[in-house]
CSV table of C-alpha atoms and ligand atoms in Angstrom, one decimal:
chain,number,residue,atom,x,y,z
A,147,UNK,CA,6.5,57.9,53.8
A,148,UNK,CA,8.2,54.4,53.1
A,149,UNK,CA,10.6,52.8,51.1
A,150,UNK,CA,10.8,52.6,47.3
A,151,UNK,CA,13.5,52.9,44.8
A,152,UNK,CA,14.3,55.6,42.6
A,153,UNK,CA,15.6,55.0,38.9
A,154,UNK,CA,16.6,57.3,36.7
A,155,UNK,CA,15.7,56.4,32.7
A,156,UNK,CA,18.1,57.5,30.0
A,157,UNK,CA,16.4,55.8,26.9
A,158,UNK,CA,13.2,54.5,26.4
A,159,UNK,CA,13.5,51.2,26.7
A,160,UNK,CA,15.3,51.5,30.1
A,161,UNK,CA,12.3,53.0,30.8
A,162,UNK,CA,10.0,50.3,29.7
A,163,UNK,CA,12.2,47.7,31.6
A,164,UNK,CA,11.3,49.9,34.9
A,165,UNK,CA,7.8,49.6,33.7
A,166,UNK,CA,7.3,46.0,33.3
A,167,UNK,CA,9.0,45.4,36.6
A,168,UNK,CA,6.0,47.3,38.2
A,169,UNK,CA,7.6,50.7,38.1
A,170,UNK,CA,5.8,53.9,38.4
A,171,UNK,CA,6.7,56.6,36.1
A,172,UNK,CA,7.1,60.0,37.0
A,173,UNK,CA,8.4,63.2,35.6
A,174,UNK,CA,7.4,66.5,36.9
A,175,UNK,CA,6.0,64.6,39.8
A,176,UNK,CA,3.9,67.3,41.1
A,177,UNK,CA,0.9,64.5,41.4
A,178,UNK,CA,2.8,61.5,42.2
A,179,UNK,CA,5.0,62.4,45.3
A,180,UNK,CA,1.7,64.3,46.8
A,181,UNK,CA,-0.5,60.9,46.8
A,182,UNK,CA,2.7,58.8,47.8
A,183,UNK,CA,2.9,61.8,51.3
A,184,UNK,CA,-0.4,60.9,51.6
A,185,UNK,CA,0.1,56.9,51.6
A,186,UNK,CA,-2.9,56.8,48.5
A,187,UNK,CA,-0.1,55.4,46.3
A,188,UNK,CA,3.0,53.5,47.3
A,189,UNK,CA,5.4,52.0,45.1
A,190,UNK,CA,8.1,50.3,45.3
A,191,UNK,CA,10.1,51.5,42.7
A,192,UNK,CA,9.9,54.8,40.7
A,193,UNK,CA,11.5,55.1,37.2
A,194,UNK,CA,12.3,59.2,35.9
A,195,UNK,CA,11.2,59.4,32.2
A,196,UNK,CA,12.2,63.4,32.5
A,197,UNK,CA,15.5,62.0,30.4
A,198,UNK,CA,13.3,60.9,27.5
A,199,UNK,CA,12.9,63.0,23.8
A,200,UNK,CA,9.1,63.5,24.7
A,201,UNK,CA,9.2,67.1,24.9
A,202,UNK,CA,8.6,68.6,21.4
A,203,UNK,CA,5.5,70.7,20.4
A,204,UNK,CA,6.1,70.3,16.4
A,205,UNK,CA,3.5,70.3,13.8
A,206,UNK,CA,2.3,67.3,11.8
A,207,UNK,CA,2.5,66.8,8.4
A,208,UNK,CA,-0.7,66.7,7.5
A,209,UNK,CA,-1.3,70.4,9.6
A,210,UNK,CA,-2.2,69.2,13.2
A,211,UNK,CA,0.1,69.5,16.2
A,212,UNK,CA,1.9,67.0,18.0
A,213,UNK,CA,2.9,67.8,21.5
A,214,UNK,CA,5.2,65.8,23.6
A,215,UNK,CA,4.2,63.9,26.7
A,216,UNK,CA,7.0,66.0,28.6
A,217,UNK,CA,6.6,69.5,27.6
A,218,UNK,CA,6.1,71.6,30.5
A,219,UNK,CA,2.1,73.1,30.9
A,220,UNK,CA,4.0,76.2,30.7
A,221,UNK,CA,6.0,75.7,27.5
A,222,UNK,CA,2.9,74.4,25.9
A,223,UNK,CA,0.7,77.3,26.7
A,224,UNK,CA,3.5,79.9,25.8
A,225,UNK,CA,4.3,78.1,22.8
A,226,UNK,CA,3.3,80.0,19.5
A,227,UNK,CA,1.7,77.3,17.3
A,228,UNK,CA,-0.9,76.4,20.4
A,229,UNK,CA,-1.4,80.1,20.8
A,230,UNK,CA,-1.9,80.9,17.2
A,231,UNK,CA,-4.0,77.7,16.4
A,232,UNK,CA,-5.6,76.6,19.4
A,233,UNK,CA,-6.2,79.0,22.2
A,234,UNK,CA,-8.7,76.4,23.9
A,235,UNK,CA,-5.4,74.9,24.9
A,236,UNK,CA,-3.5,77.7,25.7
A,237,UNK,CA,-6.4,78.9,27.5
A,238,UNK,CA,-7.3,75.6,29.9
A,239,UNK,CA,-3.3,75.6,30.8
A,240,UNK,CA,-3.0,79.0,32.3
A,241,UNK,CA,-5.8,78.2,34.2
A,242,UNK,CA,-4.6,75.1,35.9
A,243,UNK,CA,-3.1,74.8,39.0
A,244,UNK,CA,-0.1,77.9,39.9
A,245,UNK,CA,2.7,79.4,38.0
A,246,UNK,CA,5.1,77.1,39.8
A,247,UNK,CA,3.0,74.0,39.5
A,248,UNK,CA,2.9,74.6,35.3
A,249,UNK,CA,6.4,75.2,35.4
A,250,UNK,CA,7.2,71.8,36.7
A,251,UNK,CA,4.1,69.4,35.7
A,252,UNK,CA,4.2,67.9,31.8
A,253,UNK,CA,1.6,67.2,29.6
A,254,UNK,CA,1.3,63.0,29.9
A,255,UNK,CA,1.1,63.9,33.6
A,256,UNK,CA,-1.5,66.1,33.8
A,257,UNK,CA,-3.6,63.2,31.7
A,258,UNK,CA,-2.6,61.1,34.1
A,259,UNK,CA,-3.9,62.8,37.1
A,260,UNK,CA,-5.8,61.1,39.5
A,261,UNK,CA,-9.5,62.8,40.9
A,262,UNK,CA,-9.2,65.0,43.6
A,263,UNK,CA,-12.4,64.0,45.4
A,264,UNK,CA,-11.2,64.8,49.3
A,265,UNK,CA,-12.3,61.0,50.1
A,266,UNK,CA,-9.8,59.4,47.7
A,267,UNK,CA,-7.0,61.5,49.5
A,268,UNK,CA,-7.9,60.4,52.5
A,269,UNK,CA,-6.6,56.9,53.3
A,270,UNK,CA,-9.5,56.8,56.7
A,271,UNK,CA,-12.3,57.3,54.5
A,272,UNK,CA,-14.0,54.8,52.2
A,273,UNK,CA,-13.2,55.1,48.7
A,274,UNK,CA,-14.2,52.2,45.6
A,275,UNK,CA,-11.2,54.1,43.1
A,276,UNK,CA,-8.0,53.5,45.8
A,277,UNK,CA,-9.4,50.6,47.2
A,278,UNK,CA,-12.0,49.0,45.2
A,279,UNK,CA,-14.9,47.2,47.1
A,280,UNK,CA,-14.8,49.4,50.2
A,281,UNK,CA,-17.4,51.6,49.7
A,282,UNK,CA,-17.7,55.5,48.3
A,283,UNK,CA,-18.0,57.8,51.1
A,284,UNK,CA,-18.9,60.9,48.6
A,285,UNK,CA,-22.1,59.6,47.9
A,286,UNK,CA,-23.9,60.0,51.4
A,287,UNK,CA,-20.9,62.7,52.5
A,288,UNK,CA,-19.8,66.3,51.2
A,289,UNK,CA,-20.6,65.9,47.1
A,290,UNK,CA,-20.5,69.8,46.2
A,291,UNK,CA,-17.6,69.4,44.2
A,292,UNK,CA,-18.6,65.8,42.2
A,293,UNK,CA,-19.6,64.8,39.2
A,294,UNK,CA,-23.3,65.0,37.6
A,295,UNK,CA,-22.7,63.2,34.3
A,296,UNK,CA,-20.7,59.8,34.5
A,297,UNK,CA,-21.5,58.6,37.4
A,298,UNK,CA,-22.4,55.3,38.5
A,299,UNK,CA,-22.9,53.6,42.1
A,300,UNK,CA,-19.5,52.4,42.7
A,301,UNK,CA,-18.1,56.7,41.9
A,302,UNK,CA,-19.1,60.0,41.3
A,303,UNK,CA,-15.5,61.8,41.2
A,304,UNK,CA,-14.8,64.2,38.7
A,305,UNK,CA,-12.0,64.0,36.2
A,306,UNK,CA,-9.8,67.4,37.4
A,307,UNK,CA,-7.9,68.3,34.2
A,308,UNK,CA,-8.7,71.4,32.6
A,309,UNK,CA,-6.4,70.4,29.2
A,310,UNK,CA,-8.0,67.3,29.3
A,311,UNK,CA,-11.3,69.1,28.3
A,312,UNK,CA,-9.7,70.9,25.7
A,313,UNK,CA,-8.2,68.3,23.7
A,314,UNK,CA,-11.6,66.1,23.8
A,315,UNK,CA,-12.9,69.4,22.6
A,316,UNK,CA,-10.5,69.2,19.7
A,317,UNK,CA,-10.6,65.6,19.1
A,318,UNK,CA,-7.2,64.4,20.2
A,319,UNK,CA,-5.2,61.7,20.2
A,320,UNK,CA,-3.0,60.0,22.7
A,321,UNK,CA,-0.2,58.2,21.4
A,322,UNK,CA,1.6,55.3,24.0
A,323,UNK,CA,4.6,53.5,23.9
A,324,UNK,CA,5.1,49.9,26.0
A,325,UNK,CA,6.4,46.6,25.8
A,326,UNK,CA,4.1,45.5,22.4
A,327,UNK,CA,5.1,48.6,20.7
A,328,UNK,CA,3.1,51.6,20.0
A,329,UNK,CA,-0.9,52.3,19.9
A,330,UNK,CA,-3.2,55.4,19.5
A,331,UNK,CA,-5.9,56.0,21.9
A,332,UNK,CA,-8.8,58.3,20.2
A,333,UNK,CA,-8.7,61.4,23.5
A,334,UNK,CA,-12.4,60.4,23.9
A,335,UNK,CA,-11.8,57.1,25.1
A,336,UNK,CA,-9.0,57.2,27.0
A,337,UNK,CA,-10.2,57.9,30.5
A,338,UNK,CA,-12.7,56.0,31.5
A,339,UNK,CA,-16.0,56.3,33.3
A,340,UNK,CA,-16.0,54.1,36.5
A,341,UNK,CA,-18.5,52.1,35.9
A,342,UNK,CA,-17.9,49.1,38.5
A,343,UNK,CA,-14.2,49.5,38.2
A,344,UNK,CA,-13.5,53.2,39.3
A,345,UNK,CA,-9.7,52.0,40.1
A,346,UNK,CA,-9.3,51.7,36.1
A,347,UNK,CA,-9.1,55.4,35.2
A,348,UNK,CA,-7.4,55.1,31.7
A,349,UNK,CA,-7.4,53.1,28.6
A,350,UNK,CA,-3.4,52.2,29.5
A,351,UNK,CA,-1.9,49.0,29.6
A,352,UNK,CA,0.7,47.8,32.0
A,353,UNK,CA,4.3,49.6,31.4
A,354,UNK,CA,3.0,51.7,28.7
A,355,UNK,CA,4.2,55.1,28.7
A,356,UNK,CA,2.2,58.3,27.2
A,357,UNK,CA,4.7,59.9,24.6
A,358,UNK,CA,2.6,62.5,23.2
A,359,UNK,CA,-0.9,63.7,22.7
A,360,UNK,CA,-1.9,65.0,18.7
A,361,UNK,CA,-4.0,67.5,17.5
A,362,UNK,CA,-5.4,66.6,14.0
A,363,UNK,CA,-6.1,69.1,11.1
A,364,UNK,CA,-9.1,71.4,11.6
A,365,UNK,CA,-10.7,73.3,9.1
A,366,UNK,CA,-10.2,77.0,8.6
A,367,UNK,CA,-11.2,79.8,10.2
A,368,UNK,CA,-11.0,78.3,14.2
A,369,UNK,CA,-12.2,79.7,16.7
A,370,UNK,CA,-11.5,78.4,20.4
A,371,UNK,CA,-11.7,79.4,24.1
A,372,UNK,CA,-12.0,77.9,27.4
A,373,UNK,CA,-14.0,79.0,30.4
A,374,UNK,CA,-13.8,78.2,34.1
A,375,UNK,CA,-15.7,78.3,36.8
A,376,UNK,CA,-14.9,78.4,40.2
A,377,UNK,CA,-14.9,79.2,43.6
A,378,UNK,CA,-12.2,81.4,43.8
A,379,UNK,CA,-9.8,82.7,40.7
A,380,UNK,CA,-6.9,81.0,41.4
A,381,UNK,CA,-5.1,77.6,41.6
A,382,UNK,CA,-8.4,76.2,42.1
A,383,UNK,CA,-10.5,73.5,40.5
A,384,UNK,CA,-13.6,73.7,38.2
A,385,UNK,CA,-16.9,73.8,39.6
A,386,UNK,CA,-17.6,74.0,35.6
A,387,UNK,CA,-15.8,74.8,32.5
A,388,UNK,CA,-16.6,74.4,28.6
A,389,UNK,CA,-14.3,74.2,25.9
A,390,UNK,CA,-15.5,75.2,22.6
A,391,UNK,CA,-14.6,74.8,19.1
A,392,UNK,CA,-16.6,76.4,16.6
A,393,UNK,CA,-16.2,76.8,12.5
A,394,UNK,CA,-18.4,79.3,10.9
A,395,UNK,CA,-18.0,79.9,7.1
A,396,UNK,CA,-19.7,82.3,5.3
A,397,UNK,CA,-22.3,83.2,8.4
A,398,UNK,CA,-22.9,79.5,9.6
A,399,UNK,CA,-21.8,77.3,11.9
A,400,UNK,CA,-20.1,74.1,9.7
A,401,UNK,CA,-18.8,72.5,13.1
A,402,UNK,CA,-19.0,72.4,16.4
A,403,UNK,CA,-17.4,70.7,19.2
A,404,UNK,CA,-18.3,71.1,22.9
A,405,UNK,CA,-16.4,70.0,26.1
A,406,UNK,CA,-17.5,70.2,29.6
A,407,UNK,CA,-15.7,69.9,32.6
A,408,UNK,CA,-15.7,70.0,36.5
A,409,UNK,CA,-19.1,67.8,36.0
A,410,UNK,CA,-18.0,64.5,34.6
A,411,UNK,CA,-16.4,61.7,35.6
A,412,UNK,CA,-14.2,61.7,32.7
A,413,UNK,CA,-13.4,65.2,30.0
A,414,UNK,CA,-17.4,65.1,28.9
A,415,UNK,CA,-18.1,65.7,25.4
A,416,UNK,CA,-21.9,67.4,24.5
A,417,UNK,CA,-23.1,66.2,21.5
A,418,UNK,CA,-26.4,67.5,21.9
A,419,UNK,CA,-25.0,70.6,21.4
A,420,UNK,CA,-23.3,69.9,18.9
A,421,UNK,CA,-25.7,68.9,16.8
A,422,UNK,CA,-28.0,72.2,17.7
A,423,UNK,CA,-25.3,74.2,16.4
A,424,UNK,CA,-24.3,72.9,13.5
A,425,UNK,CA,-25.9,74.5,10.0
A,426,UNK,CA,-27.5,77.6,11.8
A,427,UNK,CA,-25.8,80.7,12.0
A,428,UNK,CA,-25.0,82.2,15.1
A,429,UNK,CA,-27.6,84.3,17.2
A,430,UNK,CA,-28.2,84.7,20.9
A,431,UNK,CA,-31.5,82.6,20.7
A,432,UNK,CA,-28.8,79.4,19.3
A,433,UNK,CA,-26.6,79.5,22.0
A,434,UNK,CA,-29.1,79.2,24.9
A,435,UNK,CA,-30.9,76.4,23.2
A,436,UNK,CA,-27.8,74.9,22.1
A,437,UNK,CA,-26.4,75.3,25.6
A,438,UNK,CA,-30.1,73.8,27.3
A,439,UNK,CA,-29.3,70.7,26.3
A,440,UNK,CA,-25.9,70.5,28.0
A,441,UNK,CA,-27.2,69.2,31.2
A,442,UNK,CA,-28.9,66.0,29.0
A,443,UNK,CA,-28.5,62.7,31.1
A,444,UNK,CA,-27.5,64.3,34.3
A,445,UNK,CA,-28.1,62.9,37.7
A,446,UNK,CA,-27.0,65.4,40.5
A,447,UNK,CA,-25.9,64.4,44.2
A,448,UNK,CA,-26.8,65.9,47.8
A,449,UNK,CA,-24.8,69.1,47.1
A,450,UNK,CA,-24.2,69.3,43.8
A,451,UNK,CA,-27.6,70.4,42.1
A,452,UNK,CA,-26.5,74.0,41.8
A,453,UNK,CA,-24.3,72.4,38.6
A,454,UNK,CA,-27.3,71.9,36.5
A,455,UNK,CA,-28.1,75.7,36.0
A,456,UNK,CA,-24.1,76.7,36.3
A,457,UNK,CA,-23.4,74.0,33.5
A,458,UNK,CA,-26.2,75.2,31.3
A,459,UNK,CA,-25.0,79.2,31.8
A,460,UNK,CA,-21.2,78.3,31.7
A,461,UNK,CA,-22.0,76.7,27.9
A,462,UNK,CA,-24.0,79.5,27.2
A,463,UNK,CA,-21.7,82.2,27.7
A,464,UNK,CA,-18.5,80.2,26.2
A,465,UNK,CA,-20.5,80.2,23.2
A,466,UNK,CA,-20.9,83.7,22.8
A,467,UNK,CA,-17.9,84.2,23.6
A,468,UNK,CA,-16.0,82.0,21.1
A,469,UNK,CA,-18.9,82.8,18.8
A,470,UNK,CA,-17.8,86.6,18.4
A,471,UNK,CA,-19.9,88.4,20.5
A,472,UNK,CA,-19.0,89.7,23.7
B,646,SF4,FE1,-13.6,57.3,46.1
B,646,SF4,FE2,-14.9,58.0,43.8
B,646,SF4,FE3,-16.3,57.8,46.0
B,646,SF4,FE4,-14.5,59.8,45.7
B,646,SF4,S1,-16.3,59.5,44.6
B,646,SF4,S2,-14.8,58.5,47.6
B,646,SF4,S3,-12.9,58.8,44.5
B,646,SF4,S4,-15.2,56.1,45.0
């Protein structure tokens, strides 16, 4: 470890001072003090927003939901209105990370999170995202676990939240709070592919804090679910995982939205089948050719090939699923 300086916020704009000086929030800290043991992060000062009233799960006026930056994972996946109206969510919480993990972490911080690719965590190794211009040791090393959509030269580390796939899935919003005010970040585009810059993860500006994340209106009947894959059942990361949202009205598919994870760089949307699914009516034949073209545009590693088919069959059966048979 090494030094730095703890401060504990008991309004916002205490918090947003801590901020501009260069402080690093942290709440739940079950990210944070992990990467600052393993000397990936170290700052000088840390400023607790745990204080703050970002920890309400209400609905919106207009018949979304509106979920603090500081509810607990656990709070949020318990919580009836995500259960009733969006189990996608509810779903992708419970399986994240441990009982004890969701108990502590919040919601702004597990947005937040930073990749778990085994090179970034380790400060011997080269690594272009925690110190940018030294190289990505991933690419000729172990890549299993990486991304197959996203990628470029400089990165090919996936983006590790399960939620995060969710409320693309759903069309989110991430609201932020800093020293100009406040702004809304479409969910889509707030984390960003790494392009040449893999150290700039998110569409956040300095001293900004995440205060909630918002679920618009969605038409009625919705059905949601989220599936993950992986190598073991438990507090384990995705190899894959889709999140899908589907309206069907009177026998036919009106919407469609389609999330992937565990393969991107960033929460991946599918478009491509999206746009398969909508106006057909749901059969076995329209899920596997909706779910063929979820491997569109990507470029697998060493390792990592095995994805392709698991990304295509993981879409597949999330689709029946959420699509009513079983
Ligand atoms: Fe670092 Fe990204 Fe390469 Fe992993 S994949 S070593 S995070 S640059």
């Amino acid at each position: 470890m090494f030094p730095f300086s703890y401060t504990r916020a008991s309004d916002v704009e205490s918090a947003l001072r801590g901020g501009q000086r260069g402080g690093r929030y942290i709440a739940g800290g079950t990210t944070l003090v992990d990467l600052m043991r393993e000397t990936v992060e170290h700052p000088d000062e840390l400023v607790d927003i745990s204080a703050l009233p970002f920890a309400d799960v209400a609905p919106t006026p207009d018949g979304g939901l509106r979920i603090g930056a500081l509810a607990r994972m656990a709070d949020v996946a318990a919580h009836p209105a995500v259960r009733d109206a969006y189990p996608v969510v509810a779903e992708a919480l419970e399986l994240s990370a441990s009982a004890q993990l969701r108990n502590m972490a919040t919601i702004g911080g597990n947005i937040m999170q930073r990749t778990r690719c085994p090179y970034f965590r380790d400060v011997s190794a080269t690594c272009n995202k925690r110190l940018p211009g030294s190289g990505c040791a991933a690419r000729e090393g172990v890549n299993r676990g990486h991304a197959i959509l996203g990628t470029s030269e400089a990165c090919v580390a996936t983006h590790p939240s399960d939620l995060a796939v969710a409320l693309a899935a759903l069309d989110a919003t991430v609201h932020l709070r800093g020293p100009d005010g406040e702004r809304s970040v479409p969910f889509t585009a707030f984390h960003l592919q790494p392009g040449t810059t893999p150290d700039r993860e998110q569409d956040i500006r300095p001293g900004e804090l995440v205060t909630a994340v918002e679920i618009p209106a969605h038409p009625r009947p919705l059905a949601s679910g989220y599936l993950k894959v992986r190598d073991r059942q438990s507090y384990e990361f995705a190899l894959t995982s889709a999140a899908v949202v589907l309206h069907v009205q009177a026998g036919v598919i009106r919407s469609a939205a389609v999330a992937a994870g565990g393969v991107g760089t960033v929460p991946w949307r599918l478009p491509a089948v999206e746009r398969r699914l909508v106006g057909n009516r749901p059969s076995p034949q329209l899920w596997a050719d909706a779910a063929a073209a979820a491997t569109e545009g990507a470029r697998p590693l060493e390792h990592n090939a095995f994805k392709i088919e698991l990304l295509r069959r993981t879409v597949e059966r999330q689709l029946r699923v959420v699509g009513g048979e079983r």
